[in-house]
Coordinates of C-alpha atoms in Angstrom, one line a residue:
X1 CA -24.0 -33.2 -10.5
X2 CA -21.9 -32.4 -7.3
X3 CA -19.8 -35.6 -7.7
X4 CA -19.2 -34.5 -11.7
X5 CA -18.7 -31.3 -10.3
X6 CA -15.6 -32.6 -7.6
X7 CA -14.1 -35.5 -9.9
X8 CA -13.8 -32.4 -13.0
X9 CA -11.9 -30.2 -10.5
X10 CA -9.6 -32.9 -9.3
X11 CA -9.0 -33.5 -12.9
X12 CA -8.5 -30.0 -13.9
X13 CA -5.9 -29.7 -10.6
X14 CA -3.9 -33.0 -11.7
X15 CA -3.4 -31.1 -15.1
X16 CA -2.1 -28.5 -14.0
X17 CA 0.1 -30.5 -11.7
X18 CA 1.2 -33.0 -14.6
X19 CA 1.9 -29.7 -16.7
X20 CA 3.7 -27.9 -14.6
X21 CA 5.8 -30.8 -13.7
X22 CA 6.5 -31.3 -17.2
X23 CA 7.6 -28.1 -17.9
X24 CA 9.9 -28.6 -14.5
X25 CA 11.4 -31.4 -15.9
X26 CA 11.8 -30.0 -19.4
X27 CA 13.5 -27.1 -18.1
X28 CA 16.0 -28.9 -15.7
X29 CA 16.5 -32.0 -18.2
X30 CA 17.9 -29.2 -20.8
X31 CA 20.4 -28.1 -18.4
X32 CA 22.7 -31.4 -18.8
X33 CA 23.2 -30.1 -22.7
X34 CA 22.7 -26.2 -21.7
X35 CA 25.7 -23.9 -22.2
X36 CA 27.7 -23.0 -18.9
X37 CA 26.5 -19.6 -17.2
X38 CA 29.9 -18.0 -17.5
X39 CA 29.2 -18.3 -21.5
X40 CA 25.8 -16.3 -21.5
X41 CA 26.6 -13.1 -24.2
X42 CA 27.0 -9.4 -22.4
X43 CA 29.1 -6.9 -21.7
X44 CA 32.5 -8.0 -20.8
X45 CA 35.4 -7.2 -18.3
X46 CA 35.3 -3.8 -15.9
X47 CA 32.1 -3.8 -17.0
X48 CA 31.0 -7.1 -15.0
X49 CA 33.8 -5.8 -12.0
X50 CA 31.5 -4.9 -8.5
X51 CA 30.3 -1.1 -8.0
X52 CA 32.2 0.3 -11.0
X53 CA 30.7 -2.0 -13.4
X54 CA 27.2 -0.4 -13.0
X55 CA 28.5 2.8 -13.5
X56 CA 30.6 2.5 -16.7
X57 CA 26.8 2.1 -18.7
X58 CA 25.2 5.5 -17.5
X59 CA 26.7 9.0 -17.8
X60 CA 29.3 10.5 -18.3
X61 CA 30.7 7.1 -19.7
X62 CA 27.8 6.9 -22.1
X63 CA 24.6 8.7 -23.0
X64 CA 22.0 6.9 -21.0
X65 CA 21.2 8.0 -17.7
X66 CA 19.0 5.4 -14.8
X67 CA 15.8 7.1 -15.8
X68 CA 16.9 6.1 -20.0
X69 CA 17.8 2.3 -18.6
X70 CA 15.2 1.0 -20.7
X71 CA 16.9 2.5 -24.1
X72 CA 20.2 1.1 -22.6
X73 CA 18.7 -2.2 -22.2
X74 CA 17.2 -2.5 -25.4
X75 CA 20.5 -1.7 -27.1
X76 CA 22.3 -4.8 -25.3
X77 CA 19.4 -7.5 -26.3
X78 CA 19.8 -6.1 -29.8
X79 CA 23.4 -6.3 -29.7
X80 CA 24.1 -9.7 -27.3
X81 CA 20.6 -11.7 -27.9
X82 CA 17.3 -12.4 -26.2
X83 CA 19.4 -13.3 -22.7
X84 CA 22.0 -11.3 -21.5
X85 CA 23.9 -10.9 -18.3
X86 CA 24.8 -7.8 -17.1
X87 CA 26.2 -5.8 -13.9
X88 CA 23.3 -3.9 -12.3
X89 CA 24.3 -3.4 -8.7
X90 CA 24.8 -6.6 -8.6
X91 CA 25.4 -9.5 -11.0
X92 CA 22.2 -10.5 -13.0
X93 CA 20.6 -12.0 -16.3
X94 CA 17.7 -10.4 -18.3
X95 CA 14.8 -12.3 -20.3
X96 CA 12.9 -11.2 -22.9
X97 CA 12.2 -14.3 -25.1
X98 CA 8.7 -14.8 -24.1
X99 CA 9.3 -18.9 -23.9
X100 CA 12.2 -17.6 -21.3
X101 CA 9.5 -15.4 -19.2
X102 CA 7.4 -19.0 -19.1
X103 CA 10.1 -20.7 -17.8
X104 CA 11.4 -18.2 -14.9
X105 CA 7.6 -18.0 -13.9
X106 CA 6.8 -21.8 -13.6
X107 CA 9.8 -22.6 -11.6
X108 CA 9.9 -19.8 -9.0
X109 CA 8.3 -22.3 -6.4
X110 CA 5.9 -22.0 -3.9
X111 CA 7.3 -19.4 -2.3
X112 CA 8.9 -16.8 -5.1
X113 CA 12.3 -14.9 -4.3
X114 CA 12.8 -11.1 -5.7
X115 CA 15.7 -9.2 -5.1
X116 CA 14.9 -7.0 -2.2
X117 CA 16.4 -3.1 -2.2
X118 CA 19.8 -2.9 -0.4
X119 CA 19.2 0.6 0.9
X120 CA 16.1 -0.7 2.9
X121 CA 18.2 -3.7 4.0
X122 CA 20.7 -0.4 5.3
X123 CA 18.0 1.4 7.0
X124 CA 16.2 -2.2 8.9
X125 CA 20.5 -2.5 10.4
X126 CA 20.7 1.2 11.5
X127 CA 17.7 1.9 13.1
X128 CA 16.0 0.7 15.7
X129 CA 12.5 0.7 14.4
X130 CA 12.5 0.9 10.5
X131 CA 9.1 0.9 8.4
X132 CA 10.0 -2.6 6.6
X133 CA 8.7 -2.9 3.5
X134 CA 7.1 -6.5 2.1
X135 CA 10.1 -6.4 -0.9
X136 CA 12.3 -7.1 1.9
X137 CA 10.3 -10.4 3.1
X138 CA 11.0 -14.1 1.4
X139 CA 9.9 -17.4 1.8
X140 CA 7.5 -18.4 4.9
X141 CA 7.8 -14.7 5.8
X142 CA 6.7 -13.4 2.7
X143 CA 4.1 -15.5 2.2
X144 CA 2.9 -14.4 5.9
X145 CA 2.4 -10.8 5.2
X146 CA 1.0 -11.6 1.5
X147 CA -1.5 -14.7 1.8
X148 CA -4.1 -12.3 3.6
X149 CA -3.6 -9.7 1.1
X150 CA -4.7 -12.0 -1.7
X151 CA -7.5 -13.4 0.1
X152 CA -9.0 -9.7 0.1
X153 CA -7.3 -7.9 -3.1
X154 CA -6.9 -10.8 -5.6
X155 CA -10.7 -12.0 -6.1
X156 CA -12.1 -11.3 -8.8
X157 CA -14.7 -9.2 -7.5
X158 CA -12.5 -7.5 -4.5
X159 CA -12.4 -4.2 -6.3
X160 CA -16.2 -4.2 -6.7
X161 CA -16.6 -3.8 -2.8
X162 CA -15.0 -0.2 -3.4
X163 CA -17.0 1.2 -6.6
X164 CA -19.3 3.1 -5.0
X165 CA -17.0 5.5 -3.5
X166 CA -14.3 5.1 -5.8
X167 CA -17.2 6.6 -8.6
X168 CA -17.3 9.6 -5.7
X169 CA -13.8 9.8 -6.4
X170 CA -13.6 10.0 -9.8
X171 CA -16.4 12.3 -10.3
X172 CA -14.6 14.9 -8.0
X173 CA -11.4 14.3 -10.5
X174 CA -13.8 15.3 -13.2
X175 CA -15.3 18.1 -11.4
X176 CA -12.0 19.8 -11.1
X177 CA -11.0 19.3 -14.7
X178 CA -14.2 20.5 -15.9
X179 CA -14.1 23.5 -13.8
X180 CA -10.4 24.0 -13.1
X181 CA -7.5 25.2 -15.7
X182 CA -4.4 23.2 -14.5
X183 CA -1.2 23.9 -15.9
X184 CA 0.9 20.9 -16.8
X185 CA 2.9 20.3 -13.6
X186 CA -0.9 20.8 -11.8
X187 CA -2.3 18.0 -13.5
X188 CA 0.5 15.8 -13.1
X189 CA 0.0 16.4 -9.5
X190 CA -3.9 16.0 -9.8
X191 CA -3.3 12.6 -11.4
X192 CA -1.5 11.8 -8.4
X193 CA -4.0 13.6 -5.9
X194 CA -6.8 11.2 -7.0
X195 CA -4.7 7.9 -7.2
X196 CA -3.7 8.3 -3.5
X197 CA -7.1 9.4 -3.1
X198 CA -8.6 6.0 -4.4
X199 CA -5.9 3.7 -2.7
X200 CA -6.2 5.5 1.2
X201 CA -9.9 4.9 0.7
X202 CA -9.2 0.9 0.7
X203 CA -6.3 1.2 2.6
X204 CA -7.4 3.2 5.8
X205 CA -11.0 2.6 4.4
X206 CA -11.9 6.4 4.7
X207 CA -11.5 9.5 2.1
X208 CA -8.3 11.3 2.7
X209 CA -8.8 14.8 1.4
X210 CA -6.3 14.7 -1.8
X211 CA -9.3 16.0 -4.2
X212 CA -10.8 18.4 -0.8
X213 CA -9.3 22.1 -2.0
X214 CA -6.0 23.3 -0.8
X215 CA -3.8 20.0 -0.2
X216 CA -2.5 20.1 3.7
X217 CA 0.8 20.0 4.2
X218 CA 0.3 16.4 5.5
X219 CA -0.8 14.5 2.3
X220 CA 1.7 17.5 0.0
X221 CA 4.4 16.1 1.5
X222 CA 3.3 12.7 1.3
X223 CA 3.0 13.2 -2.7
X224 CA 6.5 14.2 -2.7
X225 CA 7.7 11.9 -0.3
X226 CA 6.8 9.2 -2.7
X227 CA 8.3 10.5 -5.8
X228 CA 11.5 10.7 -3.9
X229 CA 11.2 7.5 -3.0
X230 CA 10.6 6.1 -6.3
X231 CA 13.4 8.0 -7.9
X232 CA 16.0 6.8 -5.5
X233 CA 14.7 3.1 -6.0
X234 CA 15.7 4.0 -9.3
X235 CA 19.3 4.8 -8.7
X236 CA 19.7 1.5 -6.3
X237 CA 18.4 -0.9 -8.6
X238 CA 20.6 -0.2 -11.4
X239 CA 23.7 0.2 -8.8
X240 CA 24.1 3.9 -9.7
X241 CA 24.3 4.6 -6.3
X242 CA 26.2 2.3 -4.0
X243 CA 27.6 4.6 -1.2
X244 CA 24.4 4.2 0.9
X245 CA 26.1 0.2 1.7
X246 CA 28.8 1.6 3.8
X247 CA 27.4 5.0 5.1
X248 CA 24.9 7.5 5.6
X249 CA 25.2 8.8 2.1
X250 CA 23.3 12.0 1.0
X251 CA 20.9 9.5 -1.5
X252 CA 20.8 7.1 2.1
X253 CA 19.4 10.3 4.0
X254 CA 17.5 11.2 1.3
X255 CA 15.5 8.1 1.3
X256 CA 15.4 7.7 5.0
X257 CA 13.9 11.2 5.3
X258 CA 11.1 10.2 2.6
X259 CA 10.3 6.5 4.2
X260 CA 9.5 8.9 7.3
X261 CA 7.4 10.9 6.2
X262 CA 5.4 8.3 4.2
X263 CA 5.6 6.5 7.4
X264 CA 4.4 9.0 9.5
X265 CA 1.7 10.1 7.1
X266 CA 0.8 6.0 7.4
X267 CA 0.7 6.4 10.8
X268 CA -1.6 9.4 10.9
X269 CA -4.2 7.4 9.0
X270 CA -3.5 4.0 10.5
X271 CA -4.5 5.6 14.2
X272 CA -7.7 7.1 12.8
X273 CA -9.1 4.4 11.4
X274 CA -8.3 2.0 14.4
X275 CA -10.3 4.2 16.5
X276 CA -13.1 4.3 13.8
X277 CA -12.7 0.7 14.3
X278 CA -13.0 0.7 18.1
X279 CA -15.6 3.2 18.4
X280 CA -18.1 1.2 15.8
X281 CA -17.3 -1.5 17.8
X282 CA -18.0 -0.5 21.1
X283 CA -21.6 1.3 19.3
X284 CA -22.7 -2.3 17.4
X285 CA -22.3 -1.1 13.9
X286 CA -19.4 -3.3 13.0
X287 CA -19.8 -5.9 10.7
X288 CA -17.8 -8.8 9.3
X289 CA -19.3 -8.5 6.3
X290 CA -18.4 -5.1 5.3
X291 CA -15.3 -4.4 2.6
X292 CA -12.9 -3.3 5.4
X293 CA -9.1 -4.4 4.3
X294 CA -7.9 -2.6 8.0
X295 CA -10.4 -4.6 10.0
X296 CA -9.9 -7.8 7.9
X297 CA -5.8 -7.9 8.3
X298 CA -6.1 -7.3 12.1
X299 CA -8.3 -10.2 12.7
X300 CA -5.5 -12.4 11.0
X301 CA -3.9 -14.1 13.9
X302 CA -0.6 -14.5 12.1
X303 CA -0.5 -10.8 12.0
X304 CA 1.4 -8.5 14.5
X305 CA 0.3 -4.8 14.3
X306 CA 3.6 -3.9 12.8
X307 CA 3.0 -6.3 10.1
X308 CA 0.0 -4.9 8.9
X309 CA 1.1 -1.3 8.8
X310 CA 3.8 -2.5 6.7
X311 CA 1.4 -4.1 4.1
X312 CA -0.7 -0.9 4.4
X313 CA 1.7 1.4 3.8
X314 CA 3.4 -0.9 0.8
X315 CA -0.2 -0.4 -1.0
X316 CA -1.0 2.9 0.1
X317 CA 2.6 4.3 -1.7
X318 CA 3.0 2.0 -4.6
X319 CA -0.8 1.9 -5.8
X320 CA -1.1 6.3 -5.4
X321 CA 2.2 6.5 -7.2
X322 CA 1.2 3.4 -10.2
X323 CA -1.9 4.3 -11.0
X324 CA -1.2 7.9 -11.7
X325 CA 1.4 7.3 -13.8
X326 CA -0.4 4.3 -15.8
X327 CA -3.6 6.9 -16.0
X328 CA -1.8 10.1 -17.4
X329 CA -0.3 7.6 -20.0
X330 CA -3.1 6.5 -21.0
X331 CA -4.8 9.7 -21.7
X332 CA -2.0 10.9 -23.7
X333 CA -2.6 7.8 -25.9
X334 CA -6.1 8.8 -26.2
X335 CA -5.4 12.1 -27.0
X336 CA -2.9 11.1 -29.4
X337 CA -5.7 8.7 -31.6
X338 CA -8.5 11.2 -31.0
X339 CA -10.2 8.1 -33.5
X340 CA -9.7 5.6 -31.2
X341 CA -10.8 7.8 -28.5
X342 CA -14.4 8.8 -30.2
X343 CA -14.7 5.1 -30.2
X344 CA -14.7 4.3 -26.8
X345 CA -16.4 7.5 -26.0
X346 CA -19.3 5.9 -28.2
X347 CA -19.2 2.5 -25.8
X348 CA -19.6 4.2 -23.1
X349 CA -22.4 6.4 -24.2
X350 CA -23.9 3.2 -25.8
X351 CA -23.7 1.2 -21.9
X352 CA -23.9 4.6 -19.6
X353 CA -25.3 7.7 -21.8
X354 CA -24.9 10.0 -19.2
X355 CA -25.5 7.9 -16.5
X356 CA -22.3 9.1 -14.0
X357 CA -22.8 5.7 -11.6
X358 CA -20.9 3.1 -13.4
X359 CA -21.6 -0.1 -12.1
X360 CA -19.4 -3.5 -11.9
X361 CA -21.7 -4.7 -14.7
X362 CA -20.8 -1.7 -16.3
X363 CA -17.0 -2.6 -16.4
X364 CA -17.6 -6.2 -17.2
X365 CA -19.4 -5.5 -20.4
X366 CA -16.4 -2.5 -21.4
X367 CA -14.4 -4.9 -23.9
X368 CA -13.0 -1.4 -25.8
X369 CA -12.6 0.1 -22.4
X370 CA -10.1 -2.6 -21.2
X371 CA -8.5 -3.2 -24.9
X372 CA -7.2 0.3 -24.7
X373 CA -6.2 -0.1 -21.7
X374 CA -3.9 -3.1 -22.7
X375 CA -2.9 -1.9 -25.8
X376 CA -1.4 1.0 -23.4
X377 CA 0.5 -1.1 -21.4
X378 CA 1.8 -2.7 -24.8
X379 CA 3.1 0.4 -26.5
X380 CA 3.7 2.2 -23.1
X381 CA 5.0 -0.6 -20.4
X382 CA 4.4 0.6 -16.7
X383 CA 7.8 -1.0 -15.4
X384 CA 10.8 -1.7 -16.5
X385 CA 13.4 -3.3 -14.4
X386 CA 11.7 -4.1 -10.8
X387 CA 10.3 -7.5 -11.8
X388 CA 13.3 -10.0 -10.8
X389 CA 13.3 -13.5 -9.1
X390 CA 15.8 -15.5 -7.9
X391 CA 14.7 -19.1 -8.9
X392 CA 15.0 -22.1 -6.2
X393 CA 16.5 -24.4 -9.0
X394 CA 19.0 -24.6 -11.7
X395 CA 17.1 -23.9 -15.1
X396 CA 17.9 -23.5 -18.9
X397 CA 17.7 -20.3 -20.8
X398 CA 17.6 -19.5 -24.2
X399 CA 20.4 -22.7 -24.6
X400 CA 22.4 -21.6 -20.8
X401 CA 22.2 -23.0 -17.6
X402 CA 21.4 -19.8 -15.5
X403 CA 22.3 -21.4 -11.6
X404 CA 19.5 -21.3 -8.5
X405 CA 19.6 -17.5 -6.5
X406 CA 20.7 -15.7 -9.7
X407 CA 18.6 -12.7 -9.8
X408 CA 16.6 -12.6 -12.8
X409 CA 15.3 -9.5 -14.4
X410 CA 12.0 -9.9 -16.5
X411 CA 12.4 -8.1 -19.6
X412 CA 8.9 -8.5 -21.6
X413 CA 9.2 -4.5 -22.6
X414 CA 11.3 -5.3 -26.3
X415 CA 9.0 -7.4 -27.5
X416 CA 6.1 -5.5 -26.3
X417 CA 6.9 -3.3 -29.2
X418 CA 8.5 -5.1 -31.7
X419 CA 7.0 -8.6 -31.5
X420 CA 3.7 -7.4 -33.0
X421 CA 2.2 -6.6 -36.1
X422 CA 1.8 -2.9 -36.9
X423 CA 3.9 -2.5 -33.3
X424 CA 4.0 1.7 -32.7
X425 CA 0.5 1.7 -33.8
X426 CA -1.4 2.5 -30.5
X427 CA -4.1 0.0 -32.0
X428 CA -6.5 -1.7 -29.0
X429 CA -8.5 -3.9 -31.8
X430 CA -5.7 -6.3 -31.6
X431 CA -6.8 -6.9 -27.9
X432 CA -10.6 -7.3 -28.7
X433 CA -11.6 -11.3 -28.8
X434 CA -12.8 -11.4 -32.7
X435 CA -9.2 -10.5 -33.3
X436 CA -7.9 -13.7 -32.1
X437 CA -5.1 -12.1 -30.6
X438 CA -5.1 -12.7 -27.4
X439 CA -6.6 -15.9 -27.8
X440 CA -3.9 -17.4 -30.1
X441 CA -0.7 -15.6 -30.2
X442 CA 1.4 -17.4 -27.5
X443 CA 3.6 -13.6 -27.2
X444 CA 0.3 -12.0 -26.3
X445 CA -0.1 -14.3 -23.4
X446 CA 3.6 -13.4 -21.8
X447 CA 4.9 -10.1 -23.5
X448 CA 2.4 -7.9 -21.3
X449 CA 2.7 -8.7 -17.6
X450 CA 2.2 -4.4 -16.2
X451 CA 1.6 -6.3 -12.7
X452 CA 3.9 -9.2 -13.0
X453 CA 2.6 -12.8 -12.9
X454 CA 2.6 -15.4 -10.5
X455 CA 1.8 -15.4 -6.8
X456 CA 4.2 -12.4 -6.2
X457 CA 2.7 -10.0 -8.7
X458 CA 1.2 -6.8 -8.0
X459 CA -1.3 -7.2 -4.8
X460 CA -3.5 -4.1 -5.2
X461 CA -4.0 -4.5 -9.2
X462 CA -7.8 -4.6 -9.1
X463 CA -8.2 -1.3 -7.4
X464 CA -5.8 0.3 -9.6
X465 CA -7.7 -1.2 -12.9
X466 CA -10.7 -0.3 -11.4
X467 CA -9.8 3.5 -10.8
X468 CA -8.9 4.3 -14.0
X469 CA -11.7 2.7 -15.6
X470 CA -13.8 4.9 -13.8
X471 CA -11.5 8.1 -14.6
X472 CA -11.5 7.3 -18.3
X473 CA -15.1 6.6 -18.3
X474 CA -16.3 9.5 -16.3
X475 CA -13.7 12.2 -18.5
X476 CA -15.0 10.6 -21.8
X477 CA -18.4 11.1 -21.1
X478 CA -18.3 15.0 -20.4
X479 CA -14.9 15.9 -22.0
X480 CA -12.4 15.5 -24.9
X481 CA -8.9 14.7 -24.1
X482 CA -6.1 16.7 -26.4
X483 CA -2.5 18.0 -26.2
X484 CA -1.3 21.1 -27.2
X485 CA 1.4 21.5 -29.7
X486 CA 4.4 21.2 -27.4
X487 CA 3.4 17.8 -25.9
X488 CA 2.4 16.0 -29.2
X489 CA 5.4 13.9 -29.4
X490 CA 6.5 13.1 -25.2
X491 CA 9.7 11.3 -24.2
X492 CA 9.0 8.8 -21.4
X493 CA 11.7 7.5 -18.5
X494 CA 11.1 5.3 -16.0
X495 CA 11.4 6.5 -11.9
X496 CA 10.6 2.9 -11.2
X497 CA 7.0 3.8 -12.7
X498 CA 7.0 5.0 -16.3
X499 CA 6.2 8.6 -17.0
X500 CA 6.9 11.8 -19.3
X501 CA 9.9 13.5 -18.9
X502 CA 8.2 16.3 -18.5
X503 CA 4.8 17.3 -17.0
X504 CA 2.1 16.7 -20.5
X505 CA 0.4 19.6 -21.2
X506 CA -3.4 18.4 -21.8
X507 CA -6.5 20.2 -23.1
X508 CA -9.7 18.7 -21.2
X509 CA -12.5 20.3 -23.5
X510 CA -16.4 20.0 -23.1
X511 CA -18.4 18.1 -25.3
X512 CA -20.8 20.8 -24.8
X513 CA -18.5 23.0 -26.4
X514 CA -18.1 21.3 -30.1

């Protein structure tokens, strides 16, 4: 049996190998008949010219603004084609033919290349001991700072290691709902209060205090800090703002001032739980074999002390700030199907009745729970414009050779929406495995990537999946999820991270009560 087991495995590996070399070979072999880059469709003249041409697409020039870029976007692909190059900062192309997204994904190499934010490149040059970010790492570096990272976050069971207190956490979100009545811009925050809540616990592997009364002034400004953040990244990206390259630009301080305090907040945290650390150690209670990301990352040898407060504070910011924003869009597609929310509601009762300990059993047996969850990410995609790579090797897009280092924007959002049947129907039976679906439809393999694909894709997924799972679960079970009047049809933008435009006004009502 062992020897079936290791020739089937070396079989299954030279597959994959033979597969992927095929599609290498496909890909480059087209190039000798491809069209030439400078031929790809898009906007032409000042609008491909450096600095001003990112510009001359937002306000006051047209009606779309950074936080609209997606509606901007979609108008080009409609008007140029499924490829498209474009000015944004700097000089890119954007995918969203799903045989494209294959393509860009396959032949990113070993070690994948994104485009790394200039105004953290600006800060690491004018100071003399920056918080670095893992964006701004490539090649052997990256893959340094990220290969430990996956060998804790990316297992299939890493998130498990954290569900007993992340069910703490979610039944204190559900305690204050229940008991609480938040305006609008209060929820928004409490969505963010428990999402940093969850993602400190495995980061500094302790609970913070966002859920703990009165916030301090410590983790208040943290929130904030991150929200800046985000919304400047915004601006950058799309080369809206620019000045920050030559000088200390208000948008330069701006971020600076919020990379501080998230670092300092890091810090705070960081020095805690090292001395957690060193006093368990010095008593005997330390174990190897406890979930402990902290404890796991400083025993890497590769790994300088710097280095792994830089991958701590990477997943403590983006994982509080994503999974608030995914989890208050979902609930607003719940609320808006209240039909397709009494049927989950009736899965869970059917697996947990009012059992509040959800276990990882639980979750694995939630197909509904998960379908609506992806259906969300369908109708509702989290990102919009941060997934780029710059691609070690010529390759062939959509009929044009796009050349090695180009940076690449991932563009699956268009067809999210219209590349299915029934497309604005928030609809999660389409996910569910009798459907055929997922199984057969080669655009339901590509079109939804939330995280991104690929060994560069988003680290500290699980967790975030895992959190609000239990949220969902845990408000379903005691509540109903509605809107009132003036949030019944919400416009979305994206601040890197999709989210309303303005704070959704829900209605959390007891089951008790109907």
């Amino acid at each position: 049996m062992l020897q079936r087991s290791v020739v089937h495995n070396v079989l299954k590996s030279f597959h994959r190998l033979m597969a992927t070399r095929s599609m290498l070979v496909e890909s480059t072999s087209h190039i000798q008949t491809a069209k030439p880059f400078k031929d790809i469709p898009g906007p032409r003249g000042v609008y491909l010219w450096p600095v001003i041409g990112a510009f001359l697409h937002f306000k006051p020039f047209t009606k779309f603004t950074t936080e609209s870029n997606h509606t901007l976007i979609a108008e080009l692909l409609t008007k140029y084609g499924p490829l498209i190059k474009v000015r944004f900062g700097r000089l890119m192309v954007i995918v969203s033919d799903p045989k494209d997204i294959e393509t860009v994904y396959r032949n990113e190499g070993k070690y994948p290349m994104t485009a790394s934010f200039d105004i953290e490149e600006m800060i690491v040059r004018r100071t003399s001991s920056p918080v670095k970010s893992i964006t701004l790492a490539q090649g052997e570096d990256w893959h340094k700072l990220r290969a430990p990272i996956n060998k804790l976050l990316m297992k299939v069971d890493s998130a498990t290691h954290y569900l007993e207190p992340h069910n703490q956490v979610a039944n204190k979100f559900v305690d204050i709902l229940a008991t609480q009545n938040l305006k609008p811009q209060e929820l928004q925050t409490l969505f963010a209060r428990y999402a940093a809540e969850g993602a400190g616990l495995v980061v500094f592997n302790t609970r913070l205090g966002f859920l703990e009364g009165q916030l301090s002034e410590e983790l208040s400004d943290f929130l904030d800090a991150a929200k800046t953040l985000f919304f400047i990244l915004q601006d950058v990206i799309l080369g809206k703002s620019v000045g920050h390259r030559w000088y200390k630009s208000k948008t330069y301080q701006d971020y600076a001032r919020a990379l501080g305090i998230i670092g300092g907040s890091c810090a705070v945290h960081s020095l805690k739980a090292h001395q957690v650390l060193e006093e368990r150690k010095r008593a005997g209670t330390l174990t190897d074999e406890e979930p402990n990301l902290l404890l796991s990352l400083l025993k890497e040898e590769n790994l300088q002390r710097a280095d792994v407060d830089t991958m701590l504070i990477s997943l403590y910011t983006a994982g509080a700030e994503s999974t608030a924003k995914i989890l208050e869009t979902l609930f607003y597609n719940l609320a808006k199907n209240p039909e397709t929310q009494e049927k989950l509601r009736q899965e869970i009762f059917r697996k947990l009745n009012t059992r509040d300990h959800v276990t990882a059993t639980d979750l694995a047996n939630m197909s509904y729970l998960k379908a609506c969850l992806k259906e969300s990410f369908r109708l509702c995609p989290p990102v919009c414009n941060t997934m780029v790579r710059l691609l070690p090797i010529d390759v062939c897009l959509s009929g044009y050779t796009v050349p090695a280092r180009t940076p690449i924007m991932i563009y699956p959002n268009a067809k999210c929406i219209s590349g299915f049947q029934d497309s604005l129907t928030y609809m999660p039976e389409r996910w569910l495995q009798n459907n055929g679906l997922a199984k057969h439809d080669p655009l339901a393999k590509i079109a939804v990537l939330p995280f991104g694909l690929g060994p560069r894709n988003c680290a500290g997924q699980r967790i975030a999946v895992q959190e609000i799972y239990l949220a969902t679960i845990k408000v379903l079970q005691k509540m109903r999820i509605e809107l009132h009047p003036e949030s019944s049809d919400v416009e979305f933008v994206y601040r890197i991270f999709l989210q309303p435009k303005v704070p959704i006004h829900f209605k959390f009502t007891s089951l008790q009560k109907y």
